[in-house]
Tab-separated table of C-alpha atoms in Angstrom:
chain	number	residue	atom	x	y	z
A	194	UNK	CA	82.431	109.940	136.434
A	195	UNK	CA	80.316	112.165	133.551
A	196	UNK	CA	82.094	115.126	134.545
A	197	UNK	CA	85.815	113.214	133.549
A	198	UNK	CA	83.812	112.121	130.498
A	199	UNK	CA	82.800	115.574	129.234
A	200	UNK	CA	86.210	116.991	129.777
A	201	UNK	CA	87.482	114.334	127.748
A	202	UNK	CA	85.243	114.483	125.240
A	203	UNK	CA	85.925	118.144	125.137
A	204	UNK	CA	89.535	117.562	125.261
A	205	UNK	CA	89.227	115.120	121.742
A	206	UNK	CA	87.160	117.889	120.172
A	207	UNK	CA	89.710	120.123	120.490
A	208	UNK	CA	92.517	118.101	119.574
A	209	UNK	CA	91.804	115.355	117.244
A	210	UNK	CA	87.832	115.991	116.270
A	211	UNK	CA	85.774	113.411	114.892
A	212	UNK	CA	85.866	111.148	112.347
A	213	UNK	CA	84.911	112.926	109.183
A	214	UNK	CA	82.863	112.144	106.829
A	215	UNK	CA	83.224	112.244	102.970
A	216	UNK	CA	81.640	115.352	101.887
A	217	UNK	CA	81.558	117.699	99.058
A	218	UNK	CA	84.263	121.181	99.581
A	219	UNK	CA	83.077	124.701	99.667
A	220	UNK	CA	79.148	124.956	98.342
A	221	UNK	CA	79.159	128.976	96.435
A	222	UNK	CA	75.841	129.594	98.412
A	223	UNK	CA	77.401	129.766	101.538
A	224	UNK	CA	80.594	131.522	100.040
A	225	UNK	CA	78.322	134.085	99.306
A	226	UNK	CA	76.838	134.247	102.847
A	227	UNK	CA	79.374	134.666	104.823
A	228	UNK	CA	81.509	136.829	102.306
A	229	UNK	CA	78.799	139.769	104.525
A	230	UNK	CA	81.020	139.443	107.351
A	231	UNK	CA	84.568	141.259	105.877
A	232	UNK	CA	85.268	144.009	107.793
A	233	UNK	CA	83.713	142.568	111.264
A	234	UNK	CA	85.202	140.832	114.090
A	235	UNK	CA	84.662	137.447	114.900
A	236	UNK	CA	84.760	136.392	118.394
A	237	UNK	CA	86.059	132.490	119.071
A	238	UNK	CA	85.851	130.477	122.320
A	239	UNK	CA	88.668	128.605	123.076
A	240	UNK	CA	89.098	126.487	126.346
A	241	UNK	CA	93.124	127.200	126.624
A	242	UNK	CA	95.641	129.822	124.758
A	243	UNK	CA	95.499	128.764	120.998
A	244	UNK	CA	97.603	126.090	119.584
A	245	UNK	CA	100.435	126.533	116.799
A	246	UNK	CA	97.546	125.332	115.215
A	247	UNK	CA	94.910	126.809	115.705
A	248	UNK	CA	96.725	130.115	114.774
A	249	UNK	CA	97.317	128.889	111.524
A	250	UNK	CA	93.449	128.501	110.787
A	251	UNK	CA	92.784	131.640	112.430
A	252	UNK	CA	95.014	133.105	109.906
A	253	UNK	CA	93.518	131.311	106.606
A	254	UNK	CA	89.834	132.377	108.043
A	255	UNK	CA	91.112	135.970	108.482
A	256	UNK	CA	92.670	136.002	104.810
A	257	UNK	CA	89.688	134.478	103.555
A	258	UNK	CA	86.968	136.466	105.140
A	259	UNK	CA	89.218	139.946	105.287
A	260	UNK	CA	88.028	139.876	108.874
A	261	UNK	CA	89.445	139.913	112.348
A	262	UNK	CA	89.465	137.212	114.729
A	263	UNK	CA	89.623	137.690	118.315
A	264	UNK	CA	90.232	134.660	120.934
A	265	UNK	CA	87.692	134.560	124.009
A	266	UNK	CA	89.466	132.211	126.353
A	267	UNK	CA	87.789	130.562	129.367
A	268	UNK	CA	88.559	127.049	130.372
A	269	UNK	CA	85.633	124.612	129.773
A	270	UNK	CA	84.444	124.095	133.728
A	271	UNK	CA	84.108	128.357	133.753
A	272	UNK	CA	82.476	128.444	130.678
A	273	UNK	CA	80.005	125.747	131.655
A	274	UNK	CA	78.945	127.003	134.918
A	275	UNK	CA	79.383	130.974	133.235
A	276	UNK	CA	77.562	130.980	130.742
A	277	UNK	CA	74.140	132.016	131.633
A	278	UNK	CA	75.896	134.841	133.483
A	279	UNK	CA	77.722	135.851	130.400
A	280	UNK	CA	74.664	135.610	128.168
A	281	UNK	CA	72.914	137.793	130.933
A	282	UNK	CA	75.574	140.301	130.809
A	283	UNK	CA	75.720	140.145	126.693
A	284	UNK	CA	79.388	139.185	127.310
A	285	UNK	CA	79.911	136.018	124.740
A	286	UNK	CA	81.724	134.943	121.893
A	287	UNK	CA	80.425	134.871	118.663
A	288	UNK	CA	81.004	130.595	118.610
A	289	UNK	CA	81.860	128.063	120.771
A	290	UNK	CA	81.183	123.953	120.953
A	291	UNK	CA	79.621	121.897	123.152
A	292	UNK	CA	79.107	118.264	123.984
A	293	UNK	CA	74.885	117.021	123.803
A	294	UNK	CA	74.958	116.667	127.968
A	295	UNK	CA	75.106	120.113	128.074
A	296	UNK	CA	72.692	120.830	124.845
A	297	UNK	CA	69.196	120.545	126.698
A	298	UNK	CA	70.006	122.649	129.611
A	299	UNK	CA	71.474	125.351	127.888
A	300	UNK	CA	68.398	125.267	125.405
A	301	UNK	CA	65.848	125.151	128.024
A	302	UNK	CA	67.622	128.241	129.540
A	303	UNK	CA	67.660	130.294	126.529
A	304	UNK	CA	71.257	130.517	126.474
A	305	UNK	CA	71.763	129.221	122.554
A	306	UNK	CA	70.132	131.306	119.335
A	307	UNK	CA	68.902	129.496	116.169
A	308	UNK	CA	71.487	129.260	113.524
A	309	UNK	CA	68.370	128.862	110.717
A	310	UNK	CA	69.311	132.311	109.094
A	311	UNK	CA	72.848	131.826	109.305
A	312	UNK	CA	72.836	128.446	107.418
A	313	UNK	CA	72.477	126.924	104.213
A	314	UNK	CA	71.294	123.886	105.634
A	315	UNK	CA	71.738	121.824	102.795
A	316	UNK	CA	75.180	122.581	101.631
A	317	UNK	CA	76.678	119.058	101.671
A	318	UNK	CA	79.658	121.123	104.025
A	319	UNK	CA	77.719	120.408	107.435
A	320	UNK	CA	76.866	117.365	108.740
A	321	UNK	CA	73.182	116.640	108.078
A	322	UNK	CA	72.824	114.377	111.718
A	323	UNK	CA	74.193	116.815	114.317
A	324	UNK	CA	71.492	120.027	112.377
A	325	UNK	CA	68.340	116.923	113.018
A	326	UNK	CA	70.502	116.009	116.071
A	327	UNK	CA	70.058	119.956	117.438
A	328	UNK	CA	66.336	120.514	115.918
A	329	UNK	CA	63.942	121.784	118.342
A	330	UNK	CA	60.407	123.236	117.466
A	331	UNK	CA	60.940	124.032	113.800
A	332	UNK	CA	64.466	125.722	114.554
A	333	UNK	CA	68.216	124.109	114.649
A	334	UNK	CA	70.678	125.171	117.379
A	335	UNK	CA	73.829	123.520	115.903
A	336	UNK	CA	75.632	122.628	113.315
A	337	UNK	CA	78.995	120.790	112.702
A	338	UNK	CA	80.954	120.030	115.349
A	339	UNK	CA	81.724	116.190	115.677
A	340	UNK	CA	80.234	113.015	115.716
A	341	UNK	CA	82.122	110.393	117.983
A	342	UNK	CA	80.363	106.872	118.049
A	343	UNK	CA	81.525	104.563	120.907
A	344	UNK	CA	83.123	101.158	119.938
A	345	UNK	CA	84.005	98.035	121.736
A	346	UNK	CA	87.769	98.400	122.445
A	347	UNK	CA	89.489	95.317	123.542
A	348	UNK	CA	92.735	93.807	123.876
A	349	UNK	CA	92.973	90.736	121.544
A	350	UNK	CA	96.384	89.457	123.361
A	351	UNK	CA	95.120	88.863	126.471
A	352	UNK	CA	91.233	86.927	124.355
A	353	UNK	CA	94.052	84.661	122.487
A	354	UNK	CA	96.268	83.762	125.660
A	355	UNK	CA	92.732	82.722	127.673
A	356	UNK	CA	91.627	80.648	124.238
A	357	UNK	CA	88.680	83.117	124.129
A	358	UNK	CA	86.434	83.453	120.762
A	359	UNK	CA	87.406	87.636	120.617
A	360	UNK	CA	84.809	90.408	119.595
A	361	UNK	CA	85.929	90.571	116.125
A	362	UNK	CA	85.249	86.929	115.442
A	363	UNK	CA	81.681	87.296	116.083
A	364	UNK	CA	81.046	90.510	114.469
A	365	UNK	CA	82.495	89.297	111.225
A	366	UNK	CA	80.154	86.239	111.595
A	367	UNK	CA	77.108	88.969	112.520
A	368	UNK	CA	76.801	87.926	116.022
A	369	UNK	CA	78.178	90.675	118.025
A	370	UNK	CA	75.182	91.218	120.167
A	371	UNK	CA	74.245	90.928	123.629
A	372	UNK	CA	74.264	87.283	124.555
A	373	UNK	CA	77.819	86.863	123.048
A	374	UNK	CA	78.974	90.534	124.445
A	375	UNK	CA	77.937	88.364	127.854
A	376	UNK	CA	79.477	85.696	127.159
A	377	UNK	CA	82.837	87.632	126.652
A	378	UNK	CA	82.510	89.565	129.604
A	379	UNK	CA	82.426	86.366	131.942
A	380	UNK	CA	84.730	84.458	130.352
A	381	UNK	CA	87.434	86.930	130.332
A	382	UNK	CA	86.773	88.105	133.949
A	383	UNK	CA	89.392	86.009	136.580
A	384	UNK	CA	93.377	86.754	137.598
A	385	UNK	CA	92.801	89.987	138.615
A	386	UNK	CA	91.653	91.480	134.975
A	387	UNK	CA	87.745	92.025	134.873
A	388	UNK	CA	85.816	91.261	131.565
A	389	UNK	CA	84.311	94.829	130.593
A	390	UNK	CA	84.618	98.802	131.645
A	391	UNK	CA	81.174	100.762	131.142
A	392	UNK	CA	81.421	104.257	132.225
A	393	UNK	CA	78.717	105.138	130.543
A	394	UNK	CA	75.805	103.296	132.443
A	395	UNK	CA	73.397	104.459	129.657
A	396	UNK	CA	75.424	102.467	127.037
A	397	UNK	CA	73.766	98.929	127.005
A	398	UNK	CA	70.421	100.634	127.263
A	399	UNK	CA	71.727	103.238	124.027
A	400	UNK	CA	72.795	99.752	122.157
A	401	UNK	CA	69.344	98.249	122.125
A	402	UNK	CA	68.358	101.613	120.251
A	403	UNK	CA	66.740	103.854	123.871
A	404	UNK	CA	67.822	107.112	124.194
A	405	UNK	CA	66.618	106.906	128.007
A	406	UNK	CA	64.614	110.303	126.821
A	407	UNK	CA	62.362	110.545	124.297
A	408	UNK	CA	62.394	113.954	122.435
A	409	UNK	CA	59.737	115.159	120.212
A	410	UNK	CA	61.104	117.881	118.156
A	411	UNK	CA	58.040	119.325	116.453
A	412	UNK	CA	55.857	119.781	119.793
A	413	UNK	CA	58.553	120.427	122.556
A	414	UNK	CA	57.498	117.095	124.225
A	415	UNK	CA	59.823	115.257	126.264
A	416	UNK	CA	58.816	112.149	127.235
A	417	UNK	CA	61.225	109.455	130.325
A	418	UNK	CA	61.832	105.992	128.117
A	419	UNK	CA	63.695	104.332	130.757
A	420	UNK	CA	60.778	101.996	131.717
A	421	UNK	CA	60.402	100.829	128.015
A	422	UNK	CA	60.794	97.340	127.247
A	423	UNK	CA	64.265	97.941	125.072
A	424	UNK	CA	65.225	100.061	127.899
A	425	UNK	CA	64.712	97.590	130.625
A	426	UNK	CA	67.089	94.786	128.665
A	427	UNK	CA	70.042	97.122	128.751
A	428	UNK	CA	69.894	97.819	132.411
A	429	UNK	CA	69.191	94.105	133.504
A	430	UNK	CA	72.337	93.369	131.129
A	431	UNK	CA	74.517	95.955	132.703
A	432	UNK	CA	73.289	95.072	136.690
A	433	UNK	CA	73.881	91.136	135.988
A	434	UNK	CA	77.692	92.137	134.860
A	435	UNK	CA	77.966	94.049	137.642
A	436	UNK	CA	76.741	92.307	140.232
A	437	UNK	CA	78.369	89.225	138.826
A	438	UNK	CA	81.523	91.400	139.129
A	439	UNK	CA	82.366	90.941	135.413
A	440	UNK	CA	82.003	94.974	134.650
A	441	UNK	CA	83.035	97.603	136.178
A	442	UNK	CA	82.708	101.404	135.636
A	443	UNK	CA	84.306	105.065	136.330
A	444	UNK	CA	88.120	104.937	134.616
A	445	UNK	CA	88.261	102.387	132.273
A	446	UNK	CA	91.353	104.643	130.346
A	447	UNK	CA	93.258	103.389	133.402
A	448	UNK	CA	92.030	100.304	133.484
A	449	UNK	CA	92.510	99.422	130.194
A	450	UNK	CA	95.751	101.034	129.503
A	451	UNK	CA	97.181	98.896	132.766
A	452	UNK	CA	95.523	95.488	131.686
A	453	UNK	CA	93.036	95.161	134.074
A	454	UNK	CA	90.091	95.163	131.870
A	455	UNK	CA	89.977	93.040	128.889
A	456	UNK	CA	87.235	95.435	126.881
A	457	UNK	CA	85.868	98.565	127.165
A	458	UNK	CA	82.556	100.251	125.509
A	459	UNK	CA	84.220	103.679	124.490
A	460	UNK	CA	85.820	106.076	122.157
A	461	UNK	CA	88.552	104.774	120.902
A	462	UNK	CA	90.990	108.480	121.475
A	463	UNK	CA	90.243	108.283	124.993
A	464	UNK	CA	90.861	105.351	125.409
A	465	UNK	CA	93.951	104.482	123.540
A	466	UNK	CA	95.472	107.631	121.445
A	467	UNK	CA	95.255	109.997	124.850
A	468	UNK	CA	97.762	108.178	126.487
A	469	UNK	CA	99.799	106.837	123.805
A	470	UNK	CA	98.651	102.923	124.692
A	471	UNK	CA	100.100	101.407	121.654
A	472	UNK	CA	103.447	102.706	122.357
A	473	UNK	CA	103.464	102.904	126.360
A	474	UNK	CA	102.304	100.546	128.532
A	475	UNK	CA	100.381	97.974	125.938
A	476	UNK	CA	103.218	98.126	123.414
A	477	UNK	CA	103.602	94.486	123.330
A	478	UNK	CA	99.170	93.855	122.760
A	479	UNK	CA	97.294	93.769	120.161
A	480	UNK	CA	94.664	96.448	120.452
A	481	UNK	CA	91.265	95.923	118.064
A	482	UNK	CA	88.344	98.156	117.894
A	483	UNK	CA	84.956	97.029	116.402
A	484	UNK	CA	81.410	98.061	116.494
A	485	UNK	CA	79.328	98.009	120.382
A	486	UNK	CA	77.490	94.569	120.196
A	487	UNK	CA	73.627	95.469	119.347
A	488	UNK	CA	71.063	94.609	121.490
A	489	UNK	CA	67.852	92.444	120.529
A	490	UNK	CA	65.143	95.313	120.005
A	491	UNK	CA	67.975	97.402	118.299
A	492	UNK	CA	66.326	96.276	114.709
A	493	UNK	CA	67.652	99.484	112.938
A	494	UNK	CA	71.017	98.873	114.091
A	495	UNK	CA	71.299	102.407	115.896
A	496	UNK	CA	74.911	103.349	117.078
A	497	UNK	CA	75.490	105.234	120.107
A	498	UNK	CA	77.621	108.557	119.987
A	499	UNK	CA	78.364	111.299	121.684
A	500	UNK	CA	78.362	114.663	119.641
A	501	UNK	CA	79.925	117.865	119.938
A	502	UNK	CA	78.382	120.530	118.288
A	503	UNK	CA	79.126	124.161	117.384
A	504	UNK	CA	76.760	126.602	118.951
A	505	UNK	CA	76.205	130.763	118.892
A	506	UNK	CA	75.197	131.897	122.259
A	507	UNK	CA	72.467	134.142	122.896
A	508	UNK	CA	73.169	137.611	122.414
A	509	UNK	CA	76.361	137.363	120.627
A	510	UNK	CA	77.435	140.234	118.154
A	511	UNK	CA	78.113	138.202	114.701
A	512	UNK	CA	76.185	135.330	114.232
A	513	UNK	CA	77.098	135.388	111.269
A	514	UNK	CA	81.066	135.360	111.825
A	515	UNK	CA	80.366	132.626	113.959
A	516	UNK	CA	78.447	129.991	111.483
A	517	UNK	CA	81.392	131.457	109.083
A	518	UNK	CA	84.058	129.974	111.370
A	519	UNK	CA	82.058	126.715	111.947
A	520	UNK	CA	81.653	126.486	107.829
A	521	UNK	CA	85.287	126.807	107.766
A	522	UNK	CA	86.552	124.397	110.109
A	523	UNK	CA	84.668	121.849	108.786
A	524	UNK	CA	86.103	122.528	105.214
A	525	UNK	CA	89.612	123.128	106.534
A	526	UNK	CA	89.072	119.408	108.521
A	527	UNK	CA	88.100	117.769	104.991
A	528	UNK	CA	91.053	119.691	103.013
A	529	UNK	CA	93.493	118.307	105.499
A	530	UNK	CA	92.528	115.121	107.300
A	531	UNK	CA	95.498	113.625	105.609
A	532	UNK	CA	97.887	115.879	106.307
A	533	UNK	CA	101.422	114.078	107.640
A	534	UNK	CA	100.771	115.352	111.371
A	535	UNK	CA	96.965	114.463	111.395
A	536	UNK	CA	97.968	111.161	109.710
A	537	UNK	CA	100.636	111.224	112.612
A	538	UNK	CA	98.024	111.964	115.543
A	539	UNK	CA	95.554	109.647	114.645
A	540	UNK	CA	97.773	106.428	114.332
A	541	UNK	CA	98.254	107.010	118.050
A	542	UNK	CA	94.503	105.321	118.076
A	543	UNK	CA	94.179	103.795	114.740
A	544	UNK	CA	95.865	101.400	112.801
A	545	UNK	CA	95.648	102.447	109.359
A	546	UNK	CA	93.341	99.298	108.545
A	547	UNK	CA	90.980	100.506	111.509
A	548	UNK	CA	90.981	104.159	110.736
A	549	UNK	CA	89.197	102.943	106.893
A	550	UNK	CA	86.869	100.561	108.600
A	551	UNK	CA	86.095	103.087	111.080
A	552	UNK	CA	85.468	105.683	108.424
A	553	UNK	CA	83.162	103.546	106.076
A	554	UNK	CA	81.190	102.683	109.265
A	555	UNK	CA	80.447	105.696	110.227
A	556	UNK	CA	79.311	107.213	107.070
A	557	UNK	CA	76.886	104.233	107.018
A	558	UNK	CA	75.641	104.516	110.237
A	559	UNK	CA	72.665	106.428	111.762
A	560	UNK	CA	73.697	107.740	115.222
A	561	UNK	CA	71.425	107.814	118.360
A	562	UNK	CA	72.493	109.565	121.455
A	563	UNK	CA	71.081	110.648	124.909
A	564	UNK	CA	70.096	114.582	126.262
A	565	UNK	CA	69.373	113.048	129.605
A	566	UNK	CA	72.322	115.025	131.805
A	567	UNK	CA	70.896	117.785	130.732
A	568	UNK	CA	67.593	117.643	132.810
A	569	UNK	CA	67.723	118.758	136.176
A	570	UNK	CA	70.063	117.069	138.653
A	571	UNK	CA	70.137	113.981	136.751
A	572	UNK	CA	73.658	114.077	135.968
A	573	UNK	CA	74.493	114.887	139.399
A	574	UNK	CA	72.033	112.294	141.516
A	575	UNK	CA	71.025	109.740	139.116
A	576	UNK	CA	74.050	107.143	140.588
A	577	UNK	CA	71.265	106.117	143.218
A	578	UNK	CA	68.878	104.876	140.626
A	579	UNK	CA	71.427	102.648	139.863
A	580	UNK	CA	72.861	101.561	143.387
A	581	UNK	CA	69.126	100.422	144.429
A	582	UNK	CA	70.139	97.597	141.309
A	583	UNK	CA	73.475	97.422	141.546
A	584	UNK	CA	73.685	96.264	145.705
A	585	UNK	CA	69.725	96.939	146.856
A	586	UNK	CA	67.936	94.255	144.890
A	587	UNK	CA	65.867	96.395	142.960
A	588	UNK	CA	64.483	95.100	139.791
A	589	UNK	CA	64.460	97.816	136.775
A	590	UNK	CA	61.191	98.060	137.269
A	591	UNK	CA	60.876	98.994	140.747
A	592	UNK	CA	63.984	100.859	140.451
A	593	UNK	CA	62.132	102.952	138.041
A	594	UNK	CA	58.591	103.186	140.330
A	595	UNK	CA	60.756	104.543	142.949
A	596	UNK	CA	62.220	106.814	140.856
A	597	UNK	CA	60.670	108.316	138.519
A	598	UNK	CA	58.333	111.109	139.965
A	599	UNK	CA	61.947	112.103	141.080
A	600	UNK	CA	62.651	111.810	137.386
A	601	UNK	CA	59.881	113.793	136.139
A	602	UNK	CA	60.172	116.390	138.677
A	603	UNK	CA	63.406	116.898	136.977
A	604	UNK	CA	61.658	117.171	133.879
A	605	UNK	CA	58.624	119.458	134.453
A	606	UNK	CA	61.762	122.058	135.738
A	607	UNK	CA	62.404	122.072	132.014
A	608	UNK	CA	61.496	125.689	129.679
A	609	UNK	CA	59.559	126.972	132.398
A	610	UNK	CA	57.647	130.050	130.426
């Protein structure tokens, strides 16, 4: 199931990005900066053959920079399981993005440089959460790439024909939180359509503000939060839905787009732009996207996200080419977000009255996700953690006694001098 959700997430970085954010155009300090690399050649990971479109920013960087850019194409699953070999051999581009399940393991294994000298980390240009969001022990390993929070996506048609008070409705009365999340999930569970899709079983836990792992990023300190009492809530949430049978989890893009599920906690491309929802199969529903309900310790109102963020791999040649590229595609993404076939993409997802509300709530918003696929096996093996809930009759708590010397075993494999 995380593996389909990486390549997704990979797949929306590459063709629709983030949301951006409002931000100040080209800062002269960083002008200045990268103006060093004319004359070099830039080397640019791409997963597949560049777009149309991607061409056409190639060509504005090169005119820009009077430099040379050269494509280093490897599909994402090669690249992934490559690219320690290809740091070894000194054979990497000079950029490339990632999403944050891969960002611990390839920091533990040395496999991405510090972008602190190649970065004015205050030009307004980057986004300030994903250089704190890649901080570890005084340096920064990445910089803009995309911040993608999850939403509750529902269908409103099928709330209004079952008479059923709808997401929306409590979140504009600011009561979108678990107990009513709960309460939505039940009652639109029956006739073969099941309340909720999680494929993400971290999500509850992520909405009452736990990142599962707790990262100090001053000391190197990791520490396993999943037995915390904010923690424990969102995974006695998500094993009553599923047990009840009210949730269900591992292709909720199906799901949804063939009415079977009434909501889904997601990102609202995958879910509805990727397959064209609004215009295939739920052409004749009303689709609504609002914020994830909060849970009760989530005081600060912390959102979950996922991130993607741009990276220089150890060893590359220009370091400097590469932060240039990642300073321009975030400028070029500002200049155009409104161009007529952007516009034209994103109204596959968004209604044009979502795409504002989703745009003022993310700029307010501080984000919160999770590193923990990047430790050990976890993302592989954790499913039985959750099984010994789900159909063993495990508490969370003795879930997480059974578990977690197998947890920190994980964890004490971590940056190994």
């Amino acid at each position: 199931m995380m593996k389909k959700m990486v390549a997704m997430l990979m797949l929306a970085v590459l063709l629709l990005s983030a949301l951006p954010t409002r931000q100040a155009l080209a800062d002269e300090r960083s002008d200045e900066l990268y103006k060093a690399i004319k004359g070099t050649t830039v080397k640019i990971h791409f997963c597949n053959e560049p777009t149309a479109m991607d061409k056409k920013k190639m060509k504005a960087f090169e005119l820009k920079y009077r430099c040379k850019v050269e494509p280093f194409i490897m599909t994402w699953a090669d690249w992934k399981n490559q690219l320690l070999s290809l740091v070894v051999s000194g054979n990497v581009p000079d950029y490339s993005t990632g999403p944050s399940e891969t960002w611990l393991k390839w920091l533990s294994n040395g496999l991405l440089m510090p972008l602190d000298d190649y970065v004015i980390a205050d030009d307004p240009i980057w986004d300030s959460q994903i250089w704190d969001l890649t901080a570890w022990k005084g340096q920064h390993y990445g910089v803009s790439g995309g911040i993608t929070p999850y939403y509750c996506i529902y269908n409103a048609t099928m709330f209004y024909e079952k008479g059923v008070k709808t997401p929306l409705e409590y979140y504009e009365e600011g009561k979108w939180n678990f107990k009513n999340f709960r309460k939505c999930a039940i009652e639109m569970t029956g006739d073969g359509v099941t309340g909720v899709g999680i494929d993400w079983r971290y999500m509850l836990v992520m909405c009452n503000g736990n990142t599962v792992v707790e990262l100090d990023r001053e000391s190197g300190d990791i520490r396993i939060a999943l037995n915390d009492e904010n923690a424990i809530a969102g995974v006695e949430l998500l094993t009553e839905l599923h047990q009840g049978g009210y949730a269900t989890g591992g292709n909720s893009y199906a799901e949804f787009a063939n009415g079977e599920i009434a909501m889904t906690l997601e990102r609202p491309w995958n879910v509805i732009g990727n397959n064209d929802v609004r215009n295939t199969t739920l052409v004749n529903s009303e689709i609504e996207i609002v914020p994830l309900p909060m849970g009760p310790d989530n005081d600060e109102g912390l959102v979950p996200c996922d991130i993607s963020y741009g990276f220089v791999p150890a060893k590359a040649q220009n370091p400097l080419g590469g932060m240039a590229w990642a300073y321009f595609l975030a400028e070029y993404g500002e200049k155009h977000q409104d161009d007529e076939d952007v516009v034209a993409e994103r109204r596959k997802t968004y209604t044009d009255e979502q795409w504002e509300f989703c745009k003022e709530y993310q700029e307010n918003s501080t984000f919160i996700n999770t590193y923990v696929y990047g430790i050990g096996d976890w993302y592989l093996e954790d499913w039985a953690y959750w099984a010994d809930m789900f159909y063993n009759g495990y508490t969370a708590q003795t879930a997480f006694a059974k578990w977690e010397s197998q947890f920190q075993f994980w964890l004490d494999g971590m940056f190994v001098e």
